[in-house]
PDB file of C-alpha atoms in Angstrom:
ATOM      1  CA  UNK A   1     166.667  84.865 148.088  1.00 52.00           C
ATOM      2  CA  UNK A   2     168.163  84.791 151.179  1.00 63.00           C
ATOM      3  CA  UNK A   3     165.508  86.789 152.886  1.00 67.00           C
ATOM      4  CA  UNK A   4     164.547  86.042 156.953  1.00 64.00           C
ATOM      5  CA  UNK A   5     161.247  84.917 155.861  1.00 71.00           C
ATOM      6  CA  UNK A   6     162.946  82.199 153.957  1.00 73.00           C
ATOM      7  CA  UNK A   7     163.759  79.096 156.056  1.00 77.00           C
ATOM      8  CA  UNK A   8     166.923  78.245 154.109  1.00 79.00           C
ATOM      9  CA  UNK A   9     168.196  81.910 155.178  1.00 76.00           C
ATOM     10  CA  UNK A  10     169.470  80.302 158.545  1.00 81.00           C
ATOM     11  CA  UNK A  11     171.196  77.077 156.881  1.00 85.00           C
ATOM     12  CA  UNK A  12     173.076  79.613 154.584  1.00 82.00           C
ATOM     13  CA  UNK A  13     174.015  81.937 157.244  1.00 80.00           C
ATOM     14  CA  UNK A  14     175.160  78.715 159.808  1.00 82.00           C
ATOM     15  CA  UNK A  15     177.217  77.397 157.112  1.00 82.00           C
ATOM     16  CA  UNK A  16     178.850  80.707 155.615  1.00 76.00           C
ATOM     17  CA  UNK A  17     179.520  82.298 158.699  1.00 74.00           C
ATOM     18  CA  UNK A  18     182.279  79.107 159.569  1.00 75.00           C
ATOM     19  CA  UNK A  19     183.711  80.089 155.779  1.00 67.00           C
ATOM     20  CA  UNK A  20     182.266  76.684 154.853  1.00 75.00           C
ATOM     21  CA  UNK A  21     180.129  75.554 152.032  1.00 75.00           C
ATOM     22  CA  UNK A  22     176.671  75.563 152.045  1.00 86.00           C
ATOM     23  CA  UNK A  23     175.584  71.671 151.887  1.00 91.00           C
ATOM     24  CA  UNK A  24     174.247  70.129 148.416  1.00 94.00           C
ATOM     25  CA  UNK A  25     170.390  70.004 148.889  1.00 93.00           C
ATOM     26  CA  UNK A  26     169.930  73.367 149.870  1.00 91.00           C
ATOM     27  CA  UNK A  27     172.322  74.915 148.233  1.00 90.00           C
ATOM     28  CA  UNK A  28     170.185  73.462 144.598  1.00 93.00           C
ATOM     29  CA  UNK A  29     167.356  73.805 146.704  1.00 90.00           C
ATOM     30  CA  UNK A  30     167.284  77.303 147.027  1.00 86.00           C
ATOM     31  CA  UNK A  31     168.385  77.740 143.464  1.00 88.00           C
ATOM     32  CA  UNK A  32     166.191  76.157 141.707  1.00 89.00           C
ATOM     33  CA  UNK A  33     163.079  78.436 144.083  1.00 84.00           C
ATOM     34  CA  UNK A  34     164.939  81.026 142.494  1.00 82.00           C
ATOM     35  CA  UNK A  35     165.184  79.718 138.895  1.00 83.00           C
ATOM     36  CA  UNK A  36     161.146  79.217 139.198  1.00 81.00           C
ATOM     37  CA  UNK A  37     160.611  82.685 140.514  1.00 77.00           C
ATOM     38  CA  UNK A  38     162.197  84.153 137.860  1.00 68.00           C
ATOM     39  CA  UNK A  39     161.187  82.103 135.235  1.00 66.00           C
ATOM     40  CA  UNK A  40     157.950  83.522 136.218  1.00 69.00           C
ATOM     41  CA  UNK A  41     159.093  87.118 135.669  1.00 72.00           C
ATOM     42  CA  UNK A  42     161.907  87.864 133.430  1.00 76.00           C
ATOM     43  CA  UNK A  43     164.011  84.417 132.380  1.00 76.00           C
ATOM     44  CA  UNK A  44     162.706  82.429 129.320  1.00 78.00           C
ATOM     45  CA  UNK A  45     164.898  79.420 129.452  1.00 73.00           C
ATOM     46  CA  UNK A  46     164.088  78.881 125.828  1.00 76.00           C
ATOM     47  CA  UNK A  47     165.339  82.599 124.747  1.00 79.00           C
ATOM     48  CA  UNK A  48     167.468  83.421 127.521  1.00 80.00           C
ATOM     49  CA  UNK A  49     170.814  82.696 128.059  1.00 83.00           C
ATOM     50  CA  UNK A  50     171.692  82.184 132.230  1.00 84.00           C
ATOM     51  CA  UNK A  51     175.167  82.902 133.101  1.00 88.00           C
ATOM     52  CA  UNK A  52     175.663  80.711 136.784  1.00 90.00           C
ATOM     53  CA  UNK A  53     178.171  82.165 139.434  1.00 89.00           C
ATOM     54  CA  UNK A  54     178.946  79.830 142.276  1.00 85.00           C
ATOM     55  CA  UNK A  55     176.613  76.701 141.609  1.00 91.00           C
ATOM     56  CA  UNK A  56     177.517  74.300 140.711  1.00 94.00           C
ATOM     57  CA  UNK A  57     180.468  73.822 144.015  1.00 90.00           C
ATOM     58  CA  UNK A  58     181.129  70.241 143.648  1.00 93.00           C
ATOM     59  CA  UNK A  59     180.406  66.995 141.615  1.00 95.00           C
ATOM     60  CA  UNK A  60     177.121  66.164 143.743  1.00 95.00           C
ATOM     61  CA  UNK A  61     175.762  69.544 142.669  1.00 95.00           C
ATOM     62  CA  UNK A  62     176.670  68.993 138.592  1.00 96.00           C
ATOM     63  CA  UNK A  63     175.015  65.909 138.869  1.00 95.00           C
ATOM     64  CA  UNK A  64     171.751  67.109 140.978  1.00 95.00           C
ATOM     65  CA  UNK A  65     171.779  70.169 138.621  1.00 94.00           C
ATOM     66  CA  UNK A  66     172.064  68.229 135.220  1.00 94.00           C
ATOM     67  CA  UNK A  67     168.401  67.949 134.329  1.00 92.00           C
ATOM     68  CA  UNK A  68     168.010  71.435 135.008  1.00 89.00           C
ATOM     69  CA  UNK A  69     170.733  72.989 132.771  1.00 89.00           C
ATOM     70  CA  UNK A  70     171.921  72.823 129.111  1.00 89.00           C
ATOM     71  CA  UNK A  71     175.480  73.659 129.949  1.00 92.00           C
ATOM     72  CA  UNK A  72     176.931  75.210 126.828  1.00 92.00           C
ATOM     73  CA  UNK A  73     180.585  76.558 128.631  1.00 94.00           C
ATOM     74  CA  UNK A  74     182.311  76.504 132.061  1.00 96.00           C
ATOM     75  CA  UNK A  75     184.465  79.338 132.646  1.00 95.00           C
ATOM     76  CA  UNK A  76     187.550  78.522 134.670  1.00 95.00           C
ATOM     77  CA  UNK A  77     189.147  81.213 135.942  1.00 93.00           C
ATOM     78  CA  UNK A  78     192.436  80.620 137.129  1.00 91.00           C
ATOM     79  CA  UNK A  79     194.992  82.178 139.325  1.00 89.00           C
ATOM     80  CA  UNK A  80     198.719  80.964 138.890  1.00 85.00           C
ATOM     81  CA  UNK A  81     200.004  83.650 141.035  1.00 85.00           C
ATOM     82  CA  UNK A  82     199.375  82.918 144.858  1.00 83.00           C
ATOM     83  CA  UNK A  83     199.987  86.077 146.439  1.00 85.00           C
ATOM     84  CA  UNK A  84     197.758  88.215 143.520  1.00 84.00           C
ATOM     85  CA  UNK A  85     194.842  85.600 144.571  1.00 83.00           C
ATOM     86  CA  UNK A  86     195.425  86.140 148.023  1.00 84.00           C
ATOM     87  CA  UNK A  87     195.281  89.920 147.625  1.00 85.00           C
ATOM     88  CA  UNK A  88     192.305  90.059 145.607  1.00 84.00           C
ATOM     89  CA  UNK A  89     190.548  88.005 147.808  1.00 84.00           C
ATOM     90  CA  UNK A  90     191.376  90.580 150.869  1.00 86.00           C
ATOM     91  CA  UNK A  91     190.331  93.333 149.341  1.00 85.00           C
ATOM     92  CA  UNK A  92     187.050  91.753 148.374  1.00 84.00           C
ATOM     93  CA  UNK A  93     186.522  90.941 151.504  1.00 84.00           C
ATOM     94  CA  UNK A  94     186.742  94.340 152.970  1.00 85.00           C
ATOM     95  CA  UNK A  95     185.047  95.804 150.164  1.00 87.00           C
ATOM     96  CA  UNK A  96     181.682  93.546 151.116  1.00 85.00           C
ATOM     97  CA  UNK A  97     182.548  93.998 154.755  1.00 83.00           C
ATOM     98  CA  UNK A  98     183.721  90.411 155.334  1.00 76.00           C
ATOM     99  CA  UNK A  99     186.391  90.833 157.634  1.00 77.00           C
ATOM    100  CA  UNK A 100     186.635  86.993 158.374  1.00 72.00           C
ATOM    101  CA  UNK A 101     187.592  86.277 154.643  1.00 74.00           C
ATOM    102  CA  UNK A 102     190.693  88.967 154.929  1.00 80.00           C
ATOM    103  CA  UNK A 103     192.155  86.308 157.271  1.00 82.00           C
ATOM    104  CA  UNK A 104     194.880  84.414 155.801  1.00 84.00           C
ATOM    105  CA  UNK A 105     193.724  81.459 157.852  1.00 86.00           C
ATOM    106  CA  UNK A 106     190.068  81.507 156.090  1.00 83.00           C
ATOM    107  CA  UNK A 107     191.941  81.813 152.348  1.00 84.00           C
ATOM    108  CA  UNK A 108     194.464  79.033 152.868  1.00 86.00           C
ATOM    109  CA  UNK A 109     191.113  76.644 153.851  1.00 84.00           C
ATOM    110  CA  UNK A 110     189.209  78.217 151.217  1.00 83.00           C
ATOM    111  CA  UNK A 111     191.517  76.923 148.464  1.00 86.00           C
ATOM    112  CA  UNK A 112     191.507  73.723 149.853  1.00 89.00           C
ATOM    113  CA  UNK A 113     187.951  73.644 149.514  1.00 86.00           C
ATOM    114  CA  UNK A 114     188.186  74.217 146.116  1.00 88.00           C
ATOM    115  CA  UNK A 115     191.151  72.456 145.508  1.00 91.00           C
ATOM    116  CA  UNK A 116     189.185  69.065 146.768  1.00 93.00           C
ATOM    117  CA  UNK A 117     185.708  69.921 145.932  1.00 90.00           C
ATOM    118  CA  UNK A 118     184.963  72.606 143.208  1.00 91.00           C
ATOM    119  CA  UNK A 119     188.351  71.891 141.065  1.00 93.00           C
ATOM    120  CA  UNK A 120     186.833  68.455 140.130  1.00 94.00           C
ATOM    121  CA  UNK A 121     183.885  69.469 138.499  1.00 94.00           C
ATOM    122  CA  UNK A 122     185.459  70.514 135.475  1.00 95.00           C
ATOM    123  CA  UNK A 123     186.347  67.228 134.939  1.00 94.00           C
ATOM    124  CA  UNK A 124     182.565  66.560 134.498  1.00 95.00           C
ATOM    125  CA  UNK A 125     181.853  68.589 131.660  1.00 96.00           C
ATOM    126  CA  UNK A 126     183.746  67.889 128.260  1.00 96.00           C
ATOM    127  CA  UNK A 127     187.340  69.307 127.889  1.00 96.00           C
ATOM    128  CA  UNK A 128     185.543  71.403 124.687  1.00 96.00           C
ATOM    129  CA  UNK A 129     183.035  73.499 126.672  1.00 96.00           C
ATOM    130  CA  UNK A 130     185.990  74.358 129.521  1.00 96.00           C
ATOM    131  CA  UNK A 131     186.903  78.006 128.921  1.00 96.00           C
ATOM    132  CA  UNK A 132     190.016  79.273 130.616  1.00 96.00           C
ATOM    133  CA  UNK A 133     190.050  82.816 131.495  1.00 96.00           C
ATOM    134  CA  UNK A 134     193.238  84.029 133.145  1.00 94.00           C
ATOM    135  CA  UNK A 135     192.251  85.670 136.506  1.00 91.00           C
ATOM    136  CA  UNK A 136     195.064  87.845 137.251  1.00 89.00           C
ATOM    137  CA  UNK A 137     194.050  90.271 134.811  1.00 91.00           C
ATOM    138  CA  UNK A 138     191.953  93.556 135.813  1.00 89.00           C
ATOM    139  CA  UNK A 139     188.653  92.668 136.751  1.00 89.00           C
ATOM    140  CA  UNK A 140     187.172  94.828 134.102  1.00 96.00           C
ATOM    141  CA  UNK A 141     189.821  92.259 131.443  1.00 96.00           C
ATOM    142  CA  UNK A 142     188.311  89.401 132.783  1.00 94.00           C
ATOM    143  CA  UNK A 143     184.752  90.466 132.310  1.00 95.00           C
ATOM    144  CA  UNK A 144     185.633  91.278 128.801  1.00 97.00           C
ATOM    145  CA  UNK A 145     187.151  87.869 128.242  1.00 97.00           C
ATOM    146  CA  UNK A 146     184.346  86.087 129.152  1.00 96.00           C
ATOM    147  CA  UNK A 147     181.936  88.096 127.113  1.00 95.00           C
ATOM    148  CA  UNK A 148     184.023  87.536 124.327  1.00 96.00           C
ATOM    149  CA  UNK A 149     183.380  83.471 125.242  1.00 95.00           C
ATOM    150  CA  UNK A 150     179.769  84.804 125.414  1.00 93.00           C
ATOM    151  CA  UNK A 151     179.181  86.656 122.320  1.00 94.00           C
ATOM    152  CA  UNK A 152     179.734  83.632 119.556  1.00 94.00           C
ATOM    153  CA  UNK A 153     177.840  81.237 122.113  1.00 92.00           C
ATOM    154  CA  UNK A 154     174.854  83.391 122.376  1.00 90.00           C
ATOM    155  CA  UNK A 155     174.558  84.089 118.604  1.00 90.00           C
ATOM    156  CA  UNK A 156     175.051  80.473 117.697  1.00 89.00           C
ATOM    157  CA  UNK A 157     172.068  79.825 120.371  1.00 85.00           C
ATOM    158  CA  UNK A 158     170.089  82.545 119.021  1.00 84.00           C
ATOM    159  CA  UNK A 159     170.706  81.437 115.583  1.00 83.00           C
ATOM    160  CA  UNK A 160     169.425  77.884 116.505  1.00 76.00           C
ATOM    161  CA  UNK A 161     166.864  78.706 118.038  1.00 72.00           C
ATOM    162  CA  UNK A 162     165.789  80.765 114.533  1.00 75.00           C
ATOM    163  CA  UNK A 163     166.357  78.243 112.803  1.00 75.00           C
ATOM    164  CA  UNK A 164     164.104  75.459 114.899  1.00 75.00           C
ATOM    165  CA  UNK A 165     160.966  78.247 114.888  1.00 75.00           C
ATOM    166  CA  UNK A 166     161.719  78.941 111.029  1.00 76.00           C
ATOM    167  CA  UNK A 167     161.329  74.982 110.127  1.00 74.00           C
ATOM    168  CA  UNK A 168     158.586  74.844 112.934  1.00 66.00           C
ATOM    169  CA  UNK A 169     156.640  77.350 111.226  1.00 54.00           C
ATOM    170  CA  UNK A 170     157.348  75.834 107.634  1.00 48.00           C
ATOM    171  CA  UNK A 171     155.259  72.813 108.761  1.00 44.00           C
ATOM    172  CA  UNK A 172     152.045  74.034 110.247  1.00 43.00           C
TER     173      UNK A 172
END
């Protein structure tokens, strides 16, 4: 977490603060403390399904994160309409009380960002696990599209994973 006793606290705050991207290593730094902290509580990567929001940015981080994750589906959520982006980003901005991302200034360099860094990595994963979710729809339609994605993903998992403990416990 991004908590002051955490020393990665001030890289994150530096970096976001500028409206710039946290760099690679401690961006997956920090993530995988977290991933180990709550494997420790509540995640069972085995059981679990982990729905990621934000990580991985950019090719470097899909690479450093590939031994780490058993990506089953990337959700691309696109925007084709500019000015419905642009609106939805200001009023998420005010809503979490971050005035500086309300600037048009800070959204134009914001989709560059992602334009040259994040847009690539969906090139990394095969064409069949990229699911496109349209992103001008409600956010409460979008949510619902993606757990639609979710639903058959997580019950093919589940039934998997049944079937590797049913054959597992055939053979003791």
């Amino acid at each position: 977490s991004l908590s002051a006793s955490n020393p990665l606290a001030q890289v994150f705050i530096e970096y976001t603060s500028r409206g710039q991207l946290v760099p690679d290593l401690p961006t997956v730094k920090l993530w995988r403390q977290y991933i180990r902290r709550e494997r420790a509580g509540r995640f069972n990567p085995k059981t679990d399904t982990l729905v990621l929001d934000g990580i991985p940015r950019n090719l470097h981080q899909a690479q450093m994160l590939a031994d780490a994750l058993d990506v089953k589906a990337v959700f691309y959520l696109h925007c084709t309409d500019f000015n419905s982006l642009v609106h939805r980003l200001q009023r998420r901005a005010l809503k979490e009380n971050r005035i500086d991302d309300a600037n048009d200034k800070v959204i134009q360099h914001r989709l560059e960002v992602y334009e040259r860094e994040t847009h690539p990595v969906l090139a990394h994963y095969p064409a069949s696990k990229i699911e496109s979710v349209d992103a001008t729809m409600s956010q409460i339609h979008v949510l619902q599209e993606i757990i639609n994605i979710l639903v058959p993903i997580k019950i093919q998992f589940d039934g998997d994973l049944e079937l590797k403990e049913k054959s597992g416990s055939a053979n003791l």
